[in-house]
N, CA, C and O of each residue as an XYZ file, in Angstrom:
1008
protein
N      71.607    199.199    173.862
C      71.009    198.645    172.437
C      71.961    198.673    171.395
O      72.408    197.652    170.873
N      72.414    200.313    170.951
C      73.185    200.283    170.114
C      74.224    199.365    170.232
O      74.383    198.587    169.292
N      75.049    199.288    171.306
C      76.225    198.877    171.300
C      76.061    197.076    171.197
O      77.010    196.363    170.872
N      74.636    196.521    171.552
C      74.630    195.347    171.571
C      74.652    194.686    169.839
O      75.306    193.758    169.361
N      73.473    195.776    169.112
C      73.319    195.517    167.492
C      74.456    195.462    167.174
O      74.770    194.380    166.678
N      75.624    196.558    167.290
C      77.135    196.305    166.614
C      77.929    195.211    167.174
O      78.971    194.885    166.604
N      77.523    194.587    168.280
C      78.310    193.823    168.664
C      77.808    192.353    167.575
O      78.622    191.747    166.877
N      76.762    192.113    167.634
C      75.570    190.967    167.273
C      76.386    191.471    165.761
O      77.519    190.993    165.694
N      76.096    192.122    164.866
C      76.566    192.425    163.561
C      78.420    192.179    163.089
O      78.954    191.643    162.119
N      78.821    192.693    164.002
C      80.125    192.163    163.915
C      80.793    190.637    164.405
O      81.999    190.393    164.397
N      79.820    189.776    164.786
C      79.501    188.486    165.331
C      79.231    187.729    163.604
O      79.924    186.823    163.141
N      78.420    188.190    163.120
C      77.790    187.802    162.235
C      78.965    188.272    160.359
O      79.460    187.698    159.389
N      78.831    189.404    160.847
C      80.720    189.266    159.849
C      81.472    188.458    159.993
O      81.767    187.703    159.066
N      81.938    188.380    161.030
C      83.555    187.192    161.287
C      82.923    186.545    160.830
O      83.538    186.328    159.786
N      81.653    185.726    160.761
C      81.063    184.294    160.648
C      81.012    184.265    159.329
O      81.810    183.556    158.715
N      80.052    185.041    158.659
C      80.411    184.972    157.225
C      82.126    184.989    156.229
O      82.522    184.403    155.221
N      82.736    185.995    157.190
C      84.345    185.602    156.665
C      85.083    184.203    156.579
O      85.690    183.592    155.699
N      84.715    183.963    158.031
C      84.955    182.469    157.771
C      84.416    181.493    157.089
O      85.360    180.781    156.745
N      83.489    181.078    156.719
C      82.508    180.624    155.784
C      83.673    180.667    154.500
O      84.438    179.769    154.149
N      83.490    182.196    153.883
C      84.396    182.187    152.485
C      85.583    181.847    152.629
O      86.092    181.305    151.648
N      86.396    182.021    153.799
C      87.388    181.663    153.743
C      87.748    180.073    153.556
O      88.648    179.752    152.779
N      87.030    179.114    154.280
C      86.819    177.854    154.586
C      86.746    177.199    152.898
O      87.502    176.345    152.435
N      85.707    177.827    152.253
C      85.285    177.508    150.913
C      85.885    177.940    150.102
O      85.402    177.854    148.973
N      87.388    178.697    150.288
C      87.968    178.930    149.162
C      88.835    177.755    149.067
O      88.926    176.956    148.135
N      89.557    177.784    150.361
C      90.282    176.839    151.129
C      90.011    174.920    150.505
O      90.795    174.025    150.190
N      88.290    175.039    150.589
C      88.433    173.783    150.114
C      88.306    173.407    148.477
O      88.409    172.311    147.925
N      88.075    174.575    147.984
C      87.947    174.574    146.313
C      89.296    174.845    145.924
O      89.795    174.549    144.838
N      89.812    175.383    146.805
C      91.964    175.348    146.615
C      92.176    173.806    146.546
O      92.318    173.401    145.393
N      92.227    172.911    147.463
C      92.462    171.768    147.999
C      91.730    170.885    146.907
O      92.390    169.899    146.581
N      90.442    171.034    146.237
C      89.936    169.909    145.306
C      90.646    170.354    143.918
O      90.889    169.658    142.931
N      90.879    171.594    144.124
C      91.911    172.436    142.800
C      93.199    171.119    142.692
O      93.216    170.122    141.969
N      94.131    171.567    143.646
C      94.762    170.814    144.005
C      94.833    168.858    143.478
O      95.534    168.266    142.658
N      93.691    168.371    144.476
C      93.606    167.130    143.991
C      93.402    166.776    142.748
O      94.251    165.937    142.450
N      92.540    167.049    141.680
C      92.035    167.529    140.595
C      93.319    167.525    139.704
O      93.444    166.813    138.707
N      94.287    168.422    140.186
C      95.419    168.453    139.396
C      96.854    167.368    139.621
O      97.846    167.277    138.898
N      96.501    166.565    140.997
C      97.405    165.247    141.495
C      97.011    164.671    140.493
O      97.727    164.398    139.530
N      95.262    164.297    140.648
C      94.659    163.403    139.701
C      95.059    163.262    138.374
O      95.105    162.164    137.819
N      95.397    164.477    137.754
C      95.647    164.329    136.174
C      96.915    164.177    136.003
O      97.370    163.905    134.891
N      97.884    164.371    137.365
C      99.315    163.980    136.502
C      99.617    162.832    136.853
O     100.745    162.433    136.565
N      98.604    161.869    137.656
C      99.191    160.362    137.558
C      98.247    159.825    136.428
O      98.572    158.800    135.828
N      97.328    160.349    136.183
C      96.872    159.426    134.617
C      97.904    159.757    133.433
O      98.180    158.961    132.535
N      98.460    161.117    133.571
C      99.481    161.630    132.835
C     100.583    160.171    132.537
O     101.005    159.462    131.623
N     100.642    160.315    133.708
C     101.940    159.434    134.432
C     101.368    157.774    133.763
O     102.114    157.081    133.071
N     100.468    157.512    133.997
C     100.006    156.342    133.645
C      99.921    155.705    132.616
O     100.188    154.528    132.375
N      99.367    156.873    131.721
C      99.425    156.723    130.297
C     100.784    156.493    129.578
O     101.067    155.541    128.850
N     101.641    157.640    129.949
C     102.799    156.943    129.529
C     103.719    155.850    130.381
O     104.923    155.963    130.155
N     103.403    154.975    131.174
C     103.905    153.965    131.376
C     102.969    152.620    130.644
O     103.386    151.517    130.290
N     101.858    153.070    130.592
C     101.311    151.623    129.389
C     101.831    152.180    128.261
O     102.203    151.251    127.545
N     102.005    153.034    127.840
C     102.915    153.058    126.223
C     104.421    152.378    126.245
O     104.693    151.715    125.245
N     105.027    152.433    126.866
C     106.185    151.714    127.396
C     106.515    150.210    128.042
O     107.510    149.488    128.099
N     104.604    150.110    128.673
C     104.570    148.724    128.957
C     105.387    147.456    128.527
O     105.792    147.895    127.450
N     105.682    146.752    128.572
C     106.442    145.512    127.636
C     107.587    145.849    127.005
O     108.465    144.997    126.873
N     107.733    146.979    126.582
C     109.067    147.487    126.139
C     110.428    146.639    126.161
O     111.107    146.438    127.168
N     110.646    146.271    125.128
C     112.535    145.388    125.077
C     113.570    145.889    124.637
O     114.633    145.339    124.924
N     113.569    146.813    123.995
C     114.210    147.854    123.325
C     114.411    147.462    121.822
O     114.856    148.261    120.999
N     113.942    145.788    121.431
C     113.931    145.231    119.939
C     113.240    146.034    119.396
O     112.588    146.787    120.118
N     113.158    146.135    118.219
C     112.519    146.778    116.962
C     112.720    146.148    115.703
O     113.772    145.561    115.446
N     111.885    146.226    114.999
C     111.494    145.635    113.716
C     111.490    146.868    112.531
O     110.942    147.970    112.549
N     112.092    146.398    111.792
C     112.038    147.119    110.837
C     111.103    146.601    109.349
O     111.461    145.504    108.922
N     110.038    147.250    108.610
C     109.871    146.315    107.481
C     110.615    147.281    106.254
O     110.608    148.487    106.008
N     110.994    146.569    105.886
C     111.848    147.185    104.466
C     111.421    147.502    103.094
O     111.908    148.284    102.277
N     110.402    146.721    103.025
C     109.606    146.716    101.739
C     109.390    144.958    101.018
O     110.216    144.046    101.012
N     107.786    144.978    100.396
C     107.934    143.762    100.017
C     107.685    142.882    101.140
O     106.799    143.005    101.985
N     108.804    141.739    101.030
C     109.016    140.644    102.222
C     109.994    140.433    102.560
O     110.344    139.306    102.911
N     111.029    141.841    102.559
C     111.892    142.086    103.335
C     111.577    142.705    104.961
O     110.723    143.572    105.150
N     112.359    142.146    106.007
C     112.641    143.091    107.256
C     113.578    142.808    107.737
O     114.193    141.748    107.630
N     113.864    143.870    108.438
C     115.173    143.839    109.573
C     114.851    144.032    110.931
O     114.406    145.116    111.309
N     115.053    142.984    111.788
C     115.150    143.191    113.425
C     116.188    143.576    113.945
O     117.314    143.357    113.497
N     115.882    144.283    115.096
C     117.369    144.449    116.079
C     117.060    143.971    117.616
O     116.114    144.528    118.174
N     117.591    143.252    118.136
C     117.519    142.577    119.937
C     117.626    143.780    120.267
O     117.858    144.811    119.636
N     117.341    143.436    121.826
C     117.668    144.795    122.619
C     119.601    144.844    122.549
O     120.207    145.913    122.477
N     120.338    143.407    122.590
C     121.667    143.339    122.401
C     122.085    143.852    121.672
O     123.301    144.041    121.708
N     121.131    144.463    120.383
C     122.002    145.085    119.375
C     122.284    143.965    118.188
O     122.914    144.224    117.162
N     121.851    142.995    118.425
C     121.868    141.437    117.190
C     120.957    141.991    115.935
O     119.727    141.951    115.969
N     121.732    142.527    114.788
C     121.141    142.572    113.585
C     120.654    141.184    112.534
O     121.362    140.402    111.899
N     119.272    141.265    112.660
C     119.248    140.195    111.462
C     118.105    140.588    110.451
O     116.988    141.001    110.762
N     118.551    140.401    109.300
C     117.575    140.326    107.733
C     116.993    139.388    107.576
O     117.426    138.247    107.737
N     115.795    139.730    107.200
C     115.046    138.521    106.193
C     114.688    138.525    105.165
O     113.898    139.465    105.075
N     114.783    137.989    104.181
C     114.674    137.887    102.802
C     114.630    139.283    102.295
O     113.642    139.984    102.077
N     115.896    139.551    102.152
C     116.664    140.966    101.551
C     116.181    140.758    100.208
O     116.192    139.608     99.769
N     115.595    142.072     99.221
C     115.457    141.966     98.132
C     115.238    143.475     97.528
O     115.673    144.074     96.545
N     114.464    143.747     98.461
C     113.878    145.330     98.062
C     114.834    146.055     97.987
O     115.684    146.275     98.850
N     114.736    146.520     96.814
C     115.950    147.263     95.950
C     116.232    149.103     96.938
O     117.184    149.874     96.820
N     115.107    149.221     97.731
C     114.620    150.995     97.801
C     114.877    150.674     99.715
O     114.698    151.612    100.492
N     115.314    149.216    100.265
C     115.406    149.277    101.779
C     116.792    149.476    101.703
O     117.718    149.515    100.892
N     116.492    149.605    103.113
C     118.068    150.104    103.569
C     118.693    149.409    104.565
O     118.466    149.397    105.774
N     119.842    148.594    103.640
C     120.380    147.441    104.758
C     122.108    147.359    104.726
O     122.972    146.525    104.456
N     122.016    148.853    105.205
C     123.548    149.446    105.426
C     123.989    149.266    107.262
O     125.161    149.426    107.603
N     123.035    148.971    108.166
C     123.553    148.460    109.394
C     124.170    146.907    108.951
O     123.590    146.237    108.097
N     124.979    146.595    109.397
C     125.822    145.427    109.468
C     125.127    144.082    110.155
O     125.043    143.667    111.311
N     124.722    143.663    109.002
C     124.154    141.925    109.759
C     124.879    140.975    110.775
O     125.916    140.427    110.401
N     124.414    140.755    111.989
C     124.616    139.575    112.302
C     124.145    138.027    112.076
O     124.677    137.017    112.537
N     122.725    138.152    111.036
C     122.230    136.666    110.540
C     121.200    137.672    109.113
O     120.696    138.795    109.116
N     121.259    136.746    108.228
C     120.867    136.796    107.277
C     120.262    135.705    106.999
O     120.945    134.706    106.774
N     118.710    135.631    106.944
C     117.872    134.497    106.675
C     116.946    134.662    105.152
O     116.401    135.700    104.777
N     116.950    133.438    104.482
C     116.376    133.678    103.123
C     115.318    132.721    103.471
O     115.583    132.047    104.467
N     114.276    132.504    102.952
C     112.782    131.682    103.019
C     113.103    130.576    101.189
O     113.199    129.355    101.067
N     113.154    131.307    100.463
C     113.542    131.037     99.148
C     114.030    131.054     98.348
O     114.336    132.246     98.316
N     114.585    130.481     97.201
C     115.400    130.826     96.225
C     115.007    132.262     95.252
O     115.819    132.901     94.583
N     113.577    132.535     95.390
C     113.301    133.472     94.168
C     113.752    134.881     94.420
O     113.935    135.114     95.615
N     113.981    135.888     93.594
C     114.880    136.770     93.256
C     114.165    137.974     93.782
O     114.736    139.033     94.041
N     113.165    137.802     93.894
C     112.444    138.723     95.160
C     112.409    138.519     96.817
O     111.500    138.972     97.513
N     113.430    137.839     97.285
C     113.418    137.248     98.290
C     114.915    136.788     98.880
O     115.036    136.267     99.989
N     115.928    137.030     98.069
C     116.899    136.400     98.233
C     118.367    137.104     97.730
O     119.425    136.477     97.685
N     118.217    138.493     97.373
C     119.412    139.108     97.261
C     120.420    139.468     98.515
O     120.307    140.585     99.020
N     121.331    138.616     98.991
C     121.535    138.618    100.152
C     123.162    139.776     99.864
O     123.674    140.328    100.837
N     123.646    139.926     98.680
C     124.672    141.250     98.113
C     124.363    142.452     98.870
O     125.099    143.209     99.504
N     122.764    142.461     98.606
C     122.511    143.621     99.471
C     122.359    144.490    100.849
O     121.922    145.601    101.147
N     123.028    143.254    101.604
C     123.138    143.605    103.021
C     124.800    144.020    103.544
O     125.776    143.407    103.113
N     124.889    145.024    104.418
C     126.299    144.805    104.348
C     126.429    144.179    105.408
O     125.576    144.334    106.282
N     127.776    143.112    105.661
C     127.832    142.141    106.891
C     129.113    142.301    107.753
O     130.264    142.684    107.543
N     128.503    141.903    108.668
C     130.114    141.770    109.901
C     131.109    140.638    109.319
O     130.911    139.920    108.339
N     131.805    140.655    109.851
C     132.975    139.497    109.553
C     132.500    138.284    110.019
O     132.909    137.331    109.357
N     131.719    137.989    111.008
C     131.143    136.609    111.510
C     129.442    136.784    110.962
O     128.566    135.975    111.269
N     129.272    137.701    110.318
C     127.813    137.227    109.825
C     127.492    135.669    109.512
O     128.379    135.003    108.979
N     126.590    135.237    109.742
C     125.837    133.779    109.011
C     124.630    133.926    108.927
O     123.795    134.211    109.786
N     124.490    133.599    107.196
C     123.923    133.558    106.600
C     123.339    132.173    106.263
O     124.054    131.313    105.749
N     121.909    131.932    106.579
C     121.119    130.711    106.292
C     119.935    131.130    105.276
O     119.039    131.970    105.194
N     120.518    129.941    104.485
C     118.833    129.949    103.396
C     118.235    128.723    103.898
O     118.687    128.074    104.840
N     116.740    128.311    102.928
C     116.257    127.617    103.142
C     117.387    125.719    102.688
O     116.962    124.683    103.199
N     117.965    125.694    102.271
C     118.702    125.150    101.779
C     119.513    124.489    102.723
O     119.656    123.270    102.639
N     120.302    125.432    104.002
C     120.379    124.781    105.262
C     119.081    124.775    106.010
O     119.142    123.935    106.908
N     118.263    125.218    105.988
C     117.592    125.338    107.105
C     116.393    123.862    106.828
O     115.884    123.057    107.609
N     116.321    124.033    105.500
C     115.628    122.213    105.090
C     116.350    120.824    104.818
O     116.076    120.080    103.877
N     117.155    120.629    105.627
C     117.669    119.123    104.782
C     116.878    117.797    104.544
O     116.447    117.077    105.445
N     116.802    117.665    103.744
C     116.106    115.908    103.407
C     114.917    115.847    104.119
O     114.470    114.808    104.604
N     114.335    117.071    104.202
C     113.027    116.871    105.372
C     113.093    117.281    107.013
O     112.137    117.138    107.775
N     114.279    117.766    107.364
C     114.174    117.964    108.409
C     114.412    119.647    108.433
O     115.297    120.149    107.741
N     113.701    120.303    109.133
C     114.022    121.714    109.813
C     114.481    122.107    110.586
O     113.960    122.343    111.676
N     115.873    122.350    110.199
C     116.693    122.954    111.225
C     116.496    124.018    111.977
O     115.825    124.989    111.631
N     117.245    123.849    113.365
C     117.178    125.389    114.448
C     118.356    125.641    114.745
O     119.204    124.749    114.748
N     118.648    126.962    115.067
C     119.786    127.466    115.324
C     119.698    128.950    116.381
O     119.039    129.983    116.504
N     120.643    128.351    116.886
C     121.093    129.696    118.378
C     122.491    130.516    117.587
O     123.516    130.015    117.124
N     122.133    131.684    117.644
C     123.444    132.867    117.002
C     123.013    133.753    118.263
O     121.887    134.178    118.520
N     124.050    133.902    118.892
C     124.371    135.296    119.465
C     122.815    134.733    120.755
O     122.552    133.666    121.310
N     122.205    135.990    120.748
C     120.832    136.105    121.337
C     119.299    135.346    120.937
O     118.289    135.216    121.629
N     119.555    134.971    119.710
C     118.477    134.746    118.510
C     118.358    133.197    118.563
O     119.352    132.566    118.202
N     117.177    132.460    119.003
C     117.016    131.305    118.430
C     116.265    131.270    117.296
O     115.314    132.049    117.353
N     116.376    130.446    115.960
C     115.624    130.633    114.890
C     115.298    128.984    114.784
O     116.061    128.072    115.106
N     113.786    128.863    114.174
C     113.619    127.618    114.182
C     112.993    127.858    112.731
O     112.348    128.888    112.538
N     113.192    126.814    111.587
C     113.024    126.856    110.300
C     111.662    125.889    110.901
O     111.669    125.063    111.814
N     110.269    126.436    109.820
C     109.237    125.715    109.441
C     108.526    125.489    108.366
O     109.231    125.677    107.375
N     107.345    125.139    108.067
C     107.244    124.596    106.872
C     106.390    125.821    106.098
O     105.647    126.555    106.749
N     106.584    125.986    104.501
C     105.819    126.559    104.285
C     105.982    126.722    102.463
O     107.110    126.463    102.044
N     105.257    127.002    101.742
C     104.877    127.037    100.431
C     103.555    126.466     99.791
O     102.786    127.268     99.261
N     103.174    124.790     99.815
C     102.002    124.730     99.432
C     101.323    125.475     98.313
O     100.169    125.864     98.492
N     101.938    125.705     97.177
C     100.872    126.604     95.823
C     101.495    126.079     94.803
O     102.248    125.117     94.954
N     101.309    126.532     93.845
C     101.826    126.171     92.707
C     103.237    126.671     92.314
O     104.143    126.165     91.652
N     103.082    127.950     93.018
C     104.380    128.953     92.850
C     105.649    128.364     94.036
O     106.818    128.693     94.236
N     104.873    127.511     94.557
C     106.171    127.675     95.839
C     106.006    125.761     96.198
O     104.861    125.378     96.435
N     106.730    125.084     96.208
C     106.945    123.971     96.814
C     107.497    123.831     98.197
O     108.592    124.261     98.562
N     106.536    123.118     99.002
C     106.877    123.113    100.337
C     108.368    122.480    100.154
O     108.996    122.862    101.141
N     109.219    121.678     99.325
C     110.139    121.100     99.408
C     111.585    122.011     99.015
O     112.769    121.724     99.190
N     111.142    122.834     98.604
C     112.290    124.566     98.703
C     111.910    125.636     99.599
O     112.610    126.441    100.212
N     110.705    125.485     99.552
C     110.392    126.569    100.482
C     110.202    126.429    102.587
O     109.602    125.569    103.232
N     110.952    127.595    103.060
C     110.522    127.863    104.783
C     110.136    129.119    105.163
O     110.573    130.112    104.581
N     109.269    129.194    106.191
C     109.012    130.285    107.124
C     110.448    129.845    108.136
O     111.205    128.874    108.150
N     110.335    131.200    108.983
C     111.047    131.379    110.686
C     110.320    131.485    111.219
O     109.212    131.776    110.769
N     110.672    131.232    112.951
C     110.357    131.583    114.181
C     111.518    131.680    115.102
O     112.147    130.851    115.760
N     111.601    133.046    114.923
C     112.961    133.699    116.092
C     112.260    134.019    117.434
O     111.105    134.254    117.790
N     113.325    133.936    117.946
C     112.717    133.899    119.508
C     114.060    134.759    120.072
O     115.194    134.396    119.759
N     113.810    135.978    120.966
C     114.381    136.700    121.551
C     113.771    137.866    122.338
O     112.601    138.249    122.320
N     114.894    138.387    123.087
C     113.893    139.360    124.206
C     112.429    138.969    124.810
O     111.465    139.727    124.914
N     112.510    137.494    125.209
C     111.001    137.314    125.593
C     110.186    137.128    124.384
O     109.118    136.558    124.610
N     110.427    137.492    123.024
C     109.445    137.999    122.141
C     109.309    136.766    121.100
O     110.423    136.253    121.000
N     108.454    136.164    120.368
C     108.748    135.384    119.359
C     108.280    135.769    118.040
O     107.270    136.455    118.198
N     108.563    135.634    116.793
C     108.629    136.550    115.497
C     108.234    135.451    114.582
O     109.087    134.572    114.460
N     107.218    135.312    113.961
C     107.158    134.026    112.925
C     106.761    135.292    111.529
O     105.774    135.963    111.226
N     108.398    135.074    110.888
C     107.812    135.347    109.096
C     107.564    134.243    108.191
O     108.558    133.566    107.929
N     106.442    133.894    107.637
C     105.607    133.067    106.954
C     106.592    132.331    105.504
O     106.646    131.135    105.217
N     107.183    133.317    104.887
C     107.898    133.210    103.645
C     106.825    133.383    102.747
O     105.756    133.948    102.978
N     107.272    132.748    101.511
C     105.695    132.825    100.562
C     105.128    131.668    100.574
O     105.661    130.570    100.411
N     104.213    131.876    100.736
C     103.150    130.104    101.256
C     102.365    130.623    101.256
O     102.267    131.849    101.209
N     101.160    129.447    101.336
C      99.835    129.292    101.457
C      99.241    128.833    102.423
O      99.955    129.033    103.406
N      98.010    128.147    102.803
C      97.833    127.401    103.823
C      98.130    126.235    103.510
O      97.727    125.659    102.499
N      99.049    125.665    104.563
C      99.213    124.166    104.704
C      98.980    123.772    106.627
O      98.995    124.539    107.590
N      98.788    122.309    106.553
C      98.456    121.889    107.682
C      99.480    121.983    108.811
O      99.346    121.926    110.033
N     100.533    122.141    108.032
C     101.818    122.015    109.459
C     102.129    123.572    110.301
O     103.109    123.839    110.997
N     100.810    124.562    109.936
C     100.706    125.604    110.588
C      99.925    126.200    111.582
O      99.878    127.363    111.982
N      99.083    124.794    112.032
C      98.599    124.547    112.839
C      99.033    124.182    114.223
O      98.330    124.062    115.227
N     100.271    124.034    114.093
C     100.863    123.415    115.532
C     101.192    124.711    115.938
O     101.129    124.786    117.166
N     101.642    126.160    115.205
C     102.676    127.292    115.244
C     101.400    127.622    116.745
O     101.749    128.217    117.765
N      99.996    127.089    116.522
C      99.216    128.042    118.021
C      99.402    127.817    119.053
O      98.725    128.257    119.983
N     100.666    126.844    119.190
C     100.942    126.394    120.689
C     102.432    126.973    121.091
O     103.185    126.533    121.959
N     102.683    128.365    119.985
C     104.079    128.387    119.913
C     103.940    129.897    120.648
O     105.001    130.500    120.808
N     102.958    130.412    121.009
C     102.780    131.842    121.549
C     103.360    132.685    120.910
O     104.162    133.428    121.476
N     103.047    132.808    119.283
C     103.755    133.811    118.702
C     103.070    135.507    118.831
O     101.922    135.833    118.528
N     104.214    136.448    119.393
C     104.048    137.917    119.243
C     103.776    138.172    118.333
O     102.581    138.429    118.188
N     104.570    138.259    117.281
C     104.490    138.913    115.469
C     104.493    137.993    114.461
O     105.406    137.183    114.299
N     103.498    138.078    113.758
C     103.339    137.261    112.487
C     103.733    137.949    111.435
O     103.610    139.171    111.523
N     104.370    137.311    110.025
C     104.245    138.555    108.476
C     103.931    137.268    108.282
O     104.432    136.185    108.586
N     102.467    137.845    107.390
C     102.075    137.042    106.433
C     101.946    137.805    104.952
O     101.376    138.873    104.727
N     102.552    137.055    104.140
C     102.589    137.051    102.399
C     101.018    137.598    101.816
O     100.588    136.450    101.707
N     100.016    138.328    101.429
C      99.139    138.916    100.854
C      98.760    139.004     99.629
O      97.717    139.601     99.365
N      99.464    138.478     98.731
C      99.868    138.754     97.362
C      98.253    138.787     96.691
O      97.640    139.713     96.161
N      97.785    137.080     97.015
C      97.037    136.552     96.178
C      97.153    136.428     94.451
O      96.292    136.570     93.583
N      98.481    136.128     94.378
C      98.745    135.927     92.858
C      99.676    134.747     92.757
O      99.629    133.696     92.118
N     100.584    135.300     93.648
C     101.770    134.129     93.813
C     101.792    133.263     94.904
O     102.428    132.210     94.890
N     100.935    133.766     96.126
C     100.869    133.267     97.162
C      98.952    133.250     97.939
O      97.974    133.519     97.241
N      98.903    133.052     98.736
C      97.043    132.988     99.512
C      97.347    134.647     99.434
O      98.395    135.282     99.554
N      96.063    135.029     99.200
C      95.656    136.402     99.308
C      94.882    136.842    100.752
O      94.774    135.957    101.601
N      94.473    137.862    100.978
C      94.140    138.395    101.806
C      92.988    137.384    102.836
O      93.203    137.270    104.043
N      91.865    136.751    102.209
C      91.261    136.196    103.217
C      91.903    135.015    103.635
O      92.259    134.891    104.807
N      92.122    133.963    102.629
C      93.562    132.837    103.521
C      94.117    133.401    104.098
O      94.148    132.765    105.151
N      94.870    134.563    104.273
C      95.679    134.891    105.097
C      95.122    135.035    106.297
O      95.745    134.767    107.324
N      93.919    135.461    106.295
C      93.310    135.614    107.821
C      93.110    134.220    108.517
O      93.482    133.876    109.639
N      92.295    133.366    107.380
C      92.509    132.162    108.541
C      93.389    131.889    108.801
O      93.288    131.096    109.737
N      94.749    132.122    108.434
C      95.936    131.437    108.778
C      96.162    132.110    109.935
O      96.663    131.519    110.892
N      95.864    133.273    109.991
C      96.283    134.149    111.127
C      95.354    133.788    112.193
O      95.754    133.548    113.332
N      94.339    133.750    111.915
C      93.307    132.959    113.483
C      93.779    131.821    113.735
O      93.530    131.345    114.843
N      94.675    130.981    112.687
C      94.960    129.448    112.958
C      96.355    129.804    113.893
O      96.924    129.092    114.720
N      96.523    130.531    113.650
C      98.322    130.528    114.373
C      97.624    131.557    115.389
O      98.079    131.226    116.484
N      96.968    132.369    115.534
C      96.792    133.095    116.913
C      98.133    134.406    117.371
O      98.110    135.094    118.391
N      98.851    134.431    116.633
C      99.305    136.078    117.073
C      99.075    137.114    117.442
O      98.402    137.876    116.748
N      99.509    137.439    118.527
C      99.073    139.139    119.134
C      99.013    139.935    118.226
O      98.174    140.836    118.238
N      99.929    139.771    117.196
C      99.927    141.121    115.949
C     100.467    140.597    114.614
O     101.614    140.178    114.464
N      99.595    140.657    113.725
C      99.333    140.096    112.504
C      99.904    140.837    111.360
O      99.137    141.781    111.174
N     100.939    140.886    110.438
C     101.163    142.005    110.192
C     101.165    141.828    108.406
O     102.315    141.550    108.067
N     100.482    141.885    107.526
C     100.608    141.804    106.306
C     101.692    142.402    105.169
O     101.662    143.619    104.982
N     102.473    141.740    104.545
C     103.980    141.835    103.886
C     103.825    141.240    102.097
O     102.660    140.874    101.941
N     104.398    141.116    101.187
C     104.256    140.985    100.013
C     103.098    140.901     99.476
O     102.473    139.842     99.411
N     102.527    142.436     98.862
C     101.782    142.621     98.389
C     101.802    142.422     97.198
O     102.945    142.002     97.017
N     101.157    142.445     95.968
C     101.219    142.172     94.737
C     101.638    143.338     93.523
O     101.865    143.174     92.325
N     101.638    144.686     94.442
C     102.837    145.513     94.099
C     102.378    146.869     95.620
O     101.575    147.097     96.526
N     103.336    147.265     95.084
C     103.590    148.598     96.672
C     102.291    149.578     96.383
O     102.038    150.221     95.364
N     101.720    149.498     97.339
C     100.751    150.638     97.725
C      99.128    150.035     97.077
O      98.181    150.690     96.641
N      99.312    148.432     97.245
C      97.873    147.684     96.943
C      97.247    147.752     98.158
O      97.696    147.966     99.284
N      95.709    147.453     97.604
C      94.661    147.538     98.322
C      94.636    146.196     99.643
O      93.887    146.027    100.605
N      95.848    145.402     99.114
C      95.756    144.114     99.520
C      95.753    144.018    101.139
O      95.313    143.163    101.908
N      96.516    145.415    101.363
C      96.814    145.459    103.037
C      95.825    146.037    103.881
O      95.798    146.038    105.112
N      94.984    146.549    103.042
C      93.812    146.900    104.094
C      92.490    145.813    103.842
O      91.490    145.923    104.550
N      92.566    144.902    102.919
C      92.050    144.293    102.999
C      92.376    142.792    103.978
O      91.499    141.953    104.188
N      93.503    142.702    104.390
C      93.768    141.760    105.422
C      93.441    142.798    106.905
O      93.899    143.898    107.215
N      92.492    141.927    107.573
C      92.109    142.658    108.615
C      91.197    141.441    110.136
O      90.101    141.423    110.698
N      92.371    140.704    110.197
C      92.010    139.896    111.022
C      91.828    140.592    112.549
O      91.803    141.822    112.583
N      91.697    139.818    113.851
C      91.887    140.521    114.898
C      93.639    140.620    115.116
O      94.419    139.896    114.498
N      94.066    141.686    116.138
C      95.639    142.058    116.154
C      95.969    142.707    114.635
O      97.160    143.022    114.631
N      95.314    143.027    113.307
C      96.472    142.975    112.430
C      97.271    144.725    112.607
O      96.572    145.708    112.852
N      98.280    144.783    112.487
C      99.229    145.735    112.571
C      99.998    146.385    110.945
O     101.185    146.319    110.626
N      99.239    146.781    110.423
C      99.893    147.227    109.084
C     101.433    148.435    109.418
O     101.813    149.120    110.367
N     101.837    148.190    108.242
C     103.519    148.740    108.542
C     103.628    149.399    107.168
O     103.568    148.669    106.179
N     103.785    150.728    107.020
C     104.252    151.383    105.814
C     105.762    150.890    105.808
O     106.422    150.603    106.806
N     106.249    150.841    104.254
C     107.148    150.700    103.891
C     108.393    151.085    104.743
O     108.174    152.259    105.041
N     109.634    150.705    105.317
C     110.755    151.845    105.956
C     110.244    151.861    107.244
O     111.199    151.932    108.017
N     109.230    151.830    107.818
C     108.887    151.610    109.450
C     109.623    150.918    110.238
O     110.242    149.868    110.064
N     109.497    151.617    111.148
C     109.937    150.747    112.877
C     109.142    150.944    113.412
O     108.447    151.955    113.514
N     109.080    149.391    114.137
C     108.432    149.800    115.491
C     108.925    148.944    116.517
O     109.739    148.073    116.210
N     108.505    149.088    117.810
C     109.238    148.621    119.312
C     108.491    147.522    119.173
O     107.414    147.556    118.579
N     109.001    146.399    119.723
C     108.502    145.082    119.773
C     108.506    145.038    121.224
O     109.434    145.398    121.950
N     107.283    144.520    121.614
C     106.527    144.245    122.882
C     106.398    143.254    123.285
O     105.567    142.550    122.712
N     107.075    142.727    124.366
C     106.625    141.321    125.468
C     105.418    140.876    125.947
O     104.597    141.791    125.890
N     105.193    140.378    126.167
C     103.570    140.134    126.918
C     103.794    140.598    128.544
O     102.854    140.545    129.337
């Protein structure tokens, strides 16, 4: 009888130990699965951050001045004039939207020997808006102005295409009907003046942003550095940049 009880107890102990071992193994497996899931999520997050990255970059130098560098290394400055900006990277292309002194100080820019400078005078000739292909960049001059300070006859904006990206610099402007056609161009990045003194203010600029429908709308040309106008410009897809900030440009 005693031997039979001992045998039964021994079987129970073995069963219990086996159950604990199985539970521990299952818990370990679950932990491993969880770790693998977290690792996958982390990798996906990283992939999402760089999805669409082209290697092209945009720097907002200040006021209305910006620099873009394509994935091939072509350097383009638009409306150089902000005296505290960094213009030391040698330019392949310099674009000027109009003749005002806060937009056209080309002498600030370091230039390569074959640098091409295009101003509103070359871009708009007898009512015709010209287009250019320079290296890996296509440049289309478009209408701008339309207010008491900026005649449509003497101002242009530019749409640049490179690396599968389209970027629109509106120049100094208010809303003009020619902007309606830009909605057909699938603009990725658009830069709008928002000062409300010499050009349209934030509210009108938001209406233009809605009309153009760019993926990202960037306010430029405040009435003064640190102005609240940047904060008041708040369309869908707004992208506010600090002076001197550089961002990666993403294709669709």
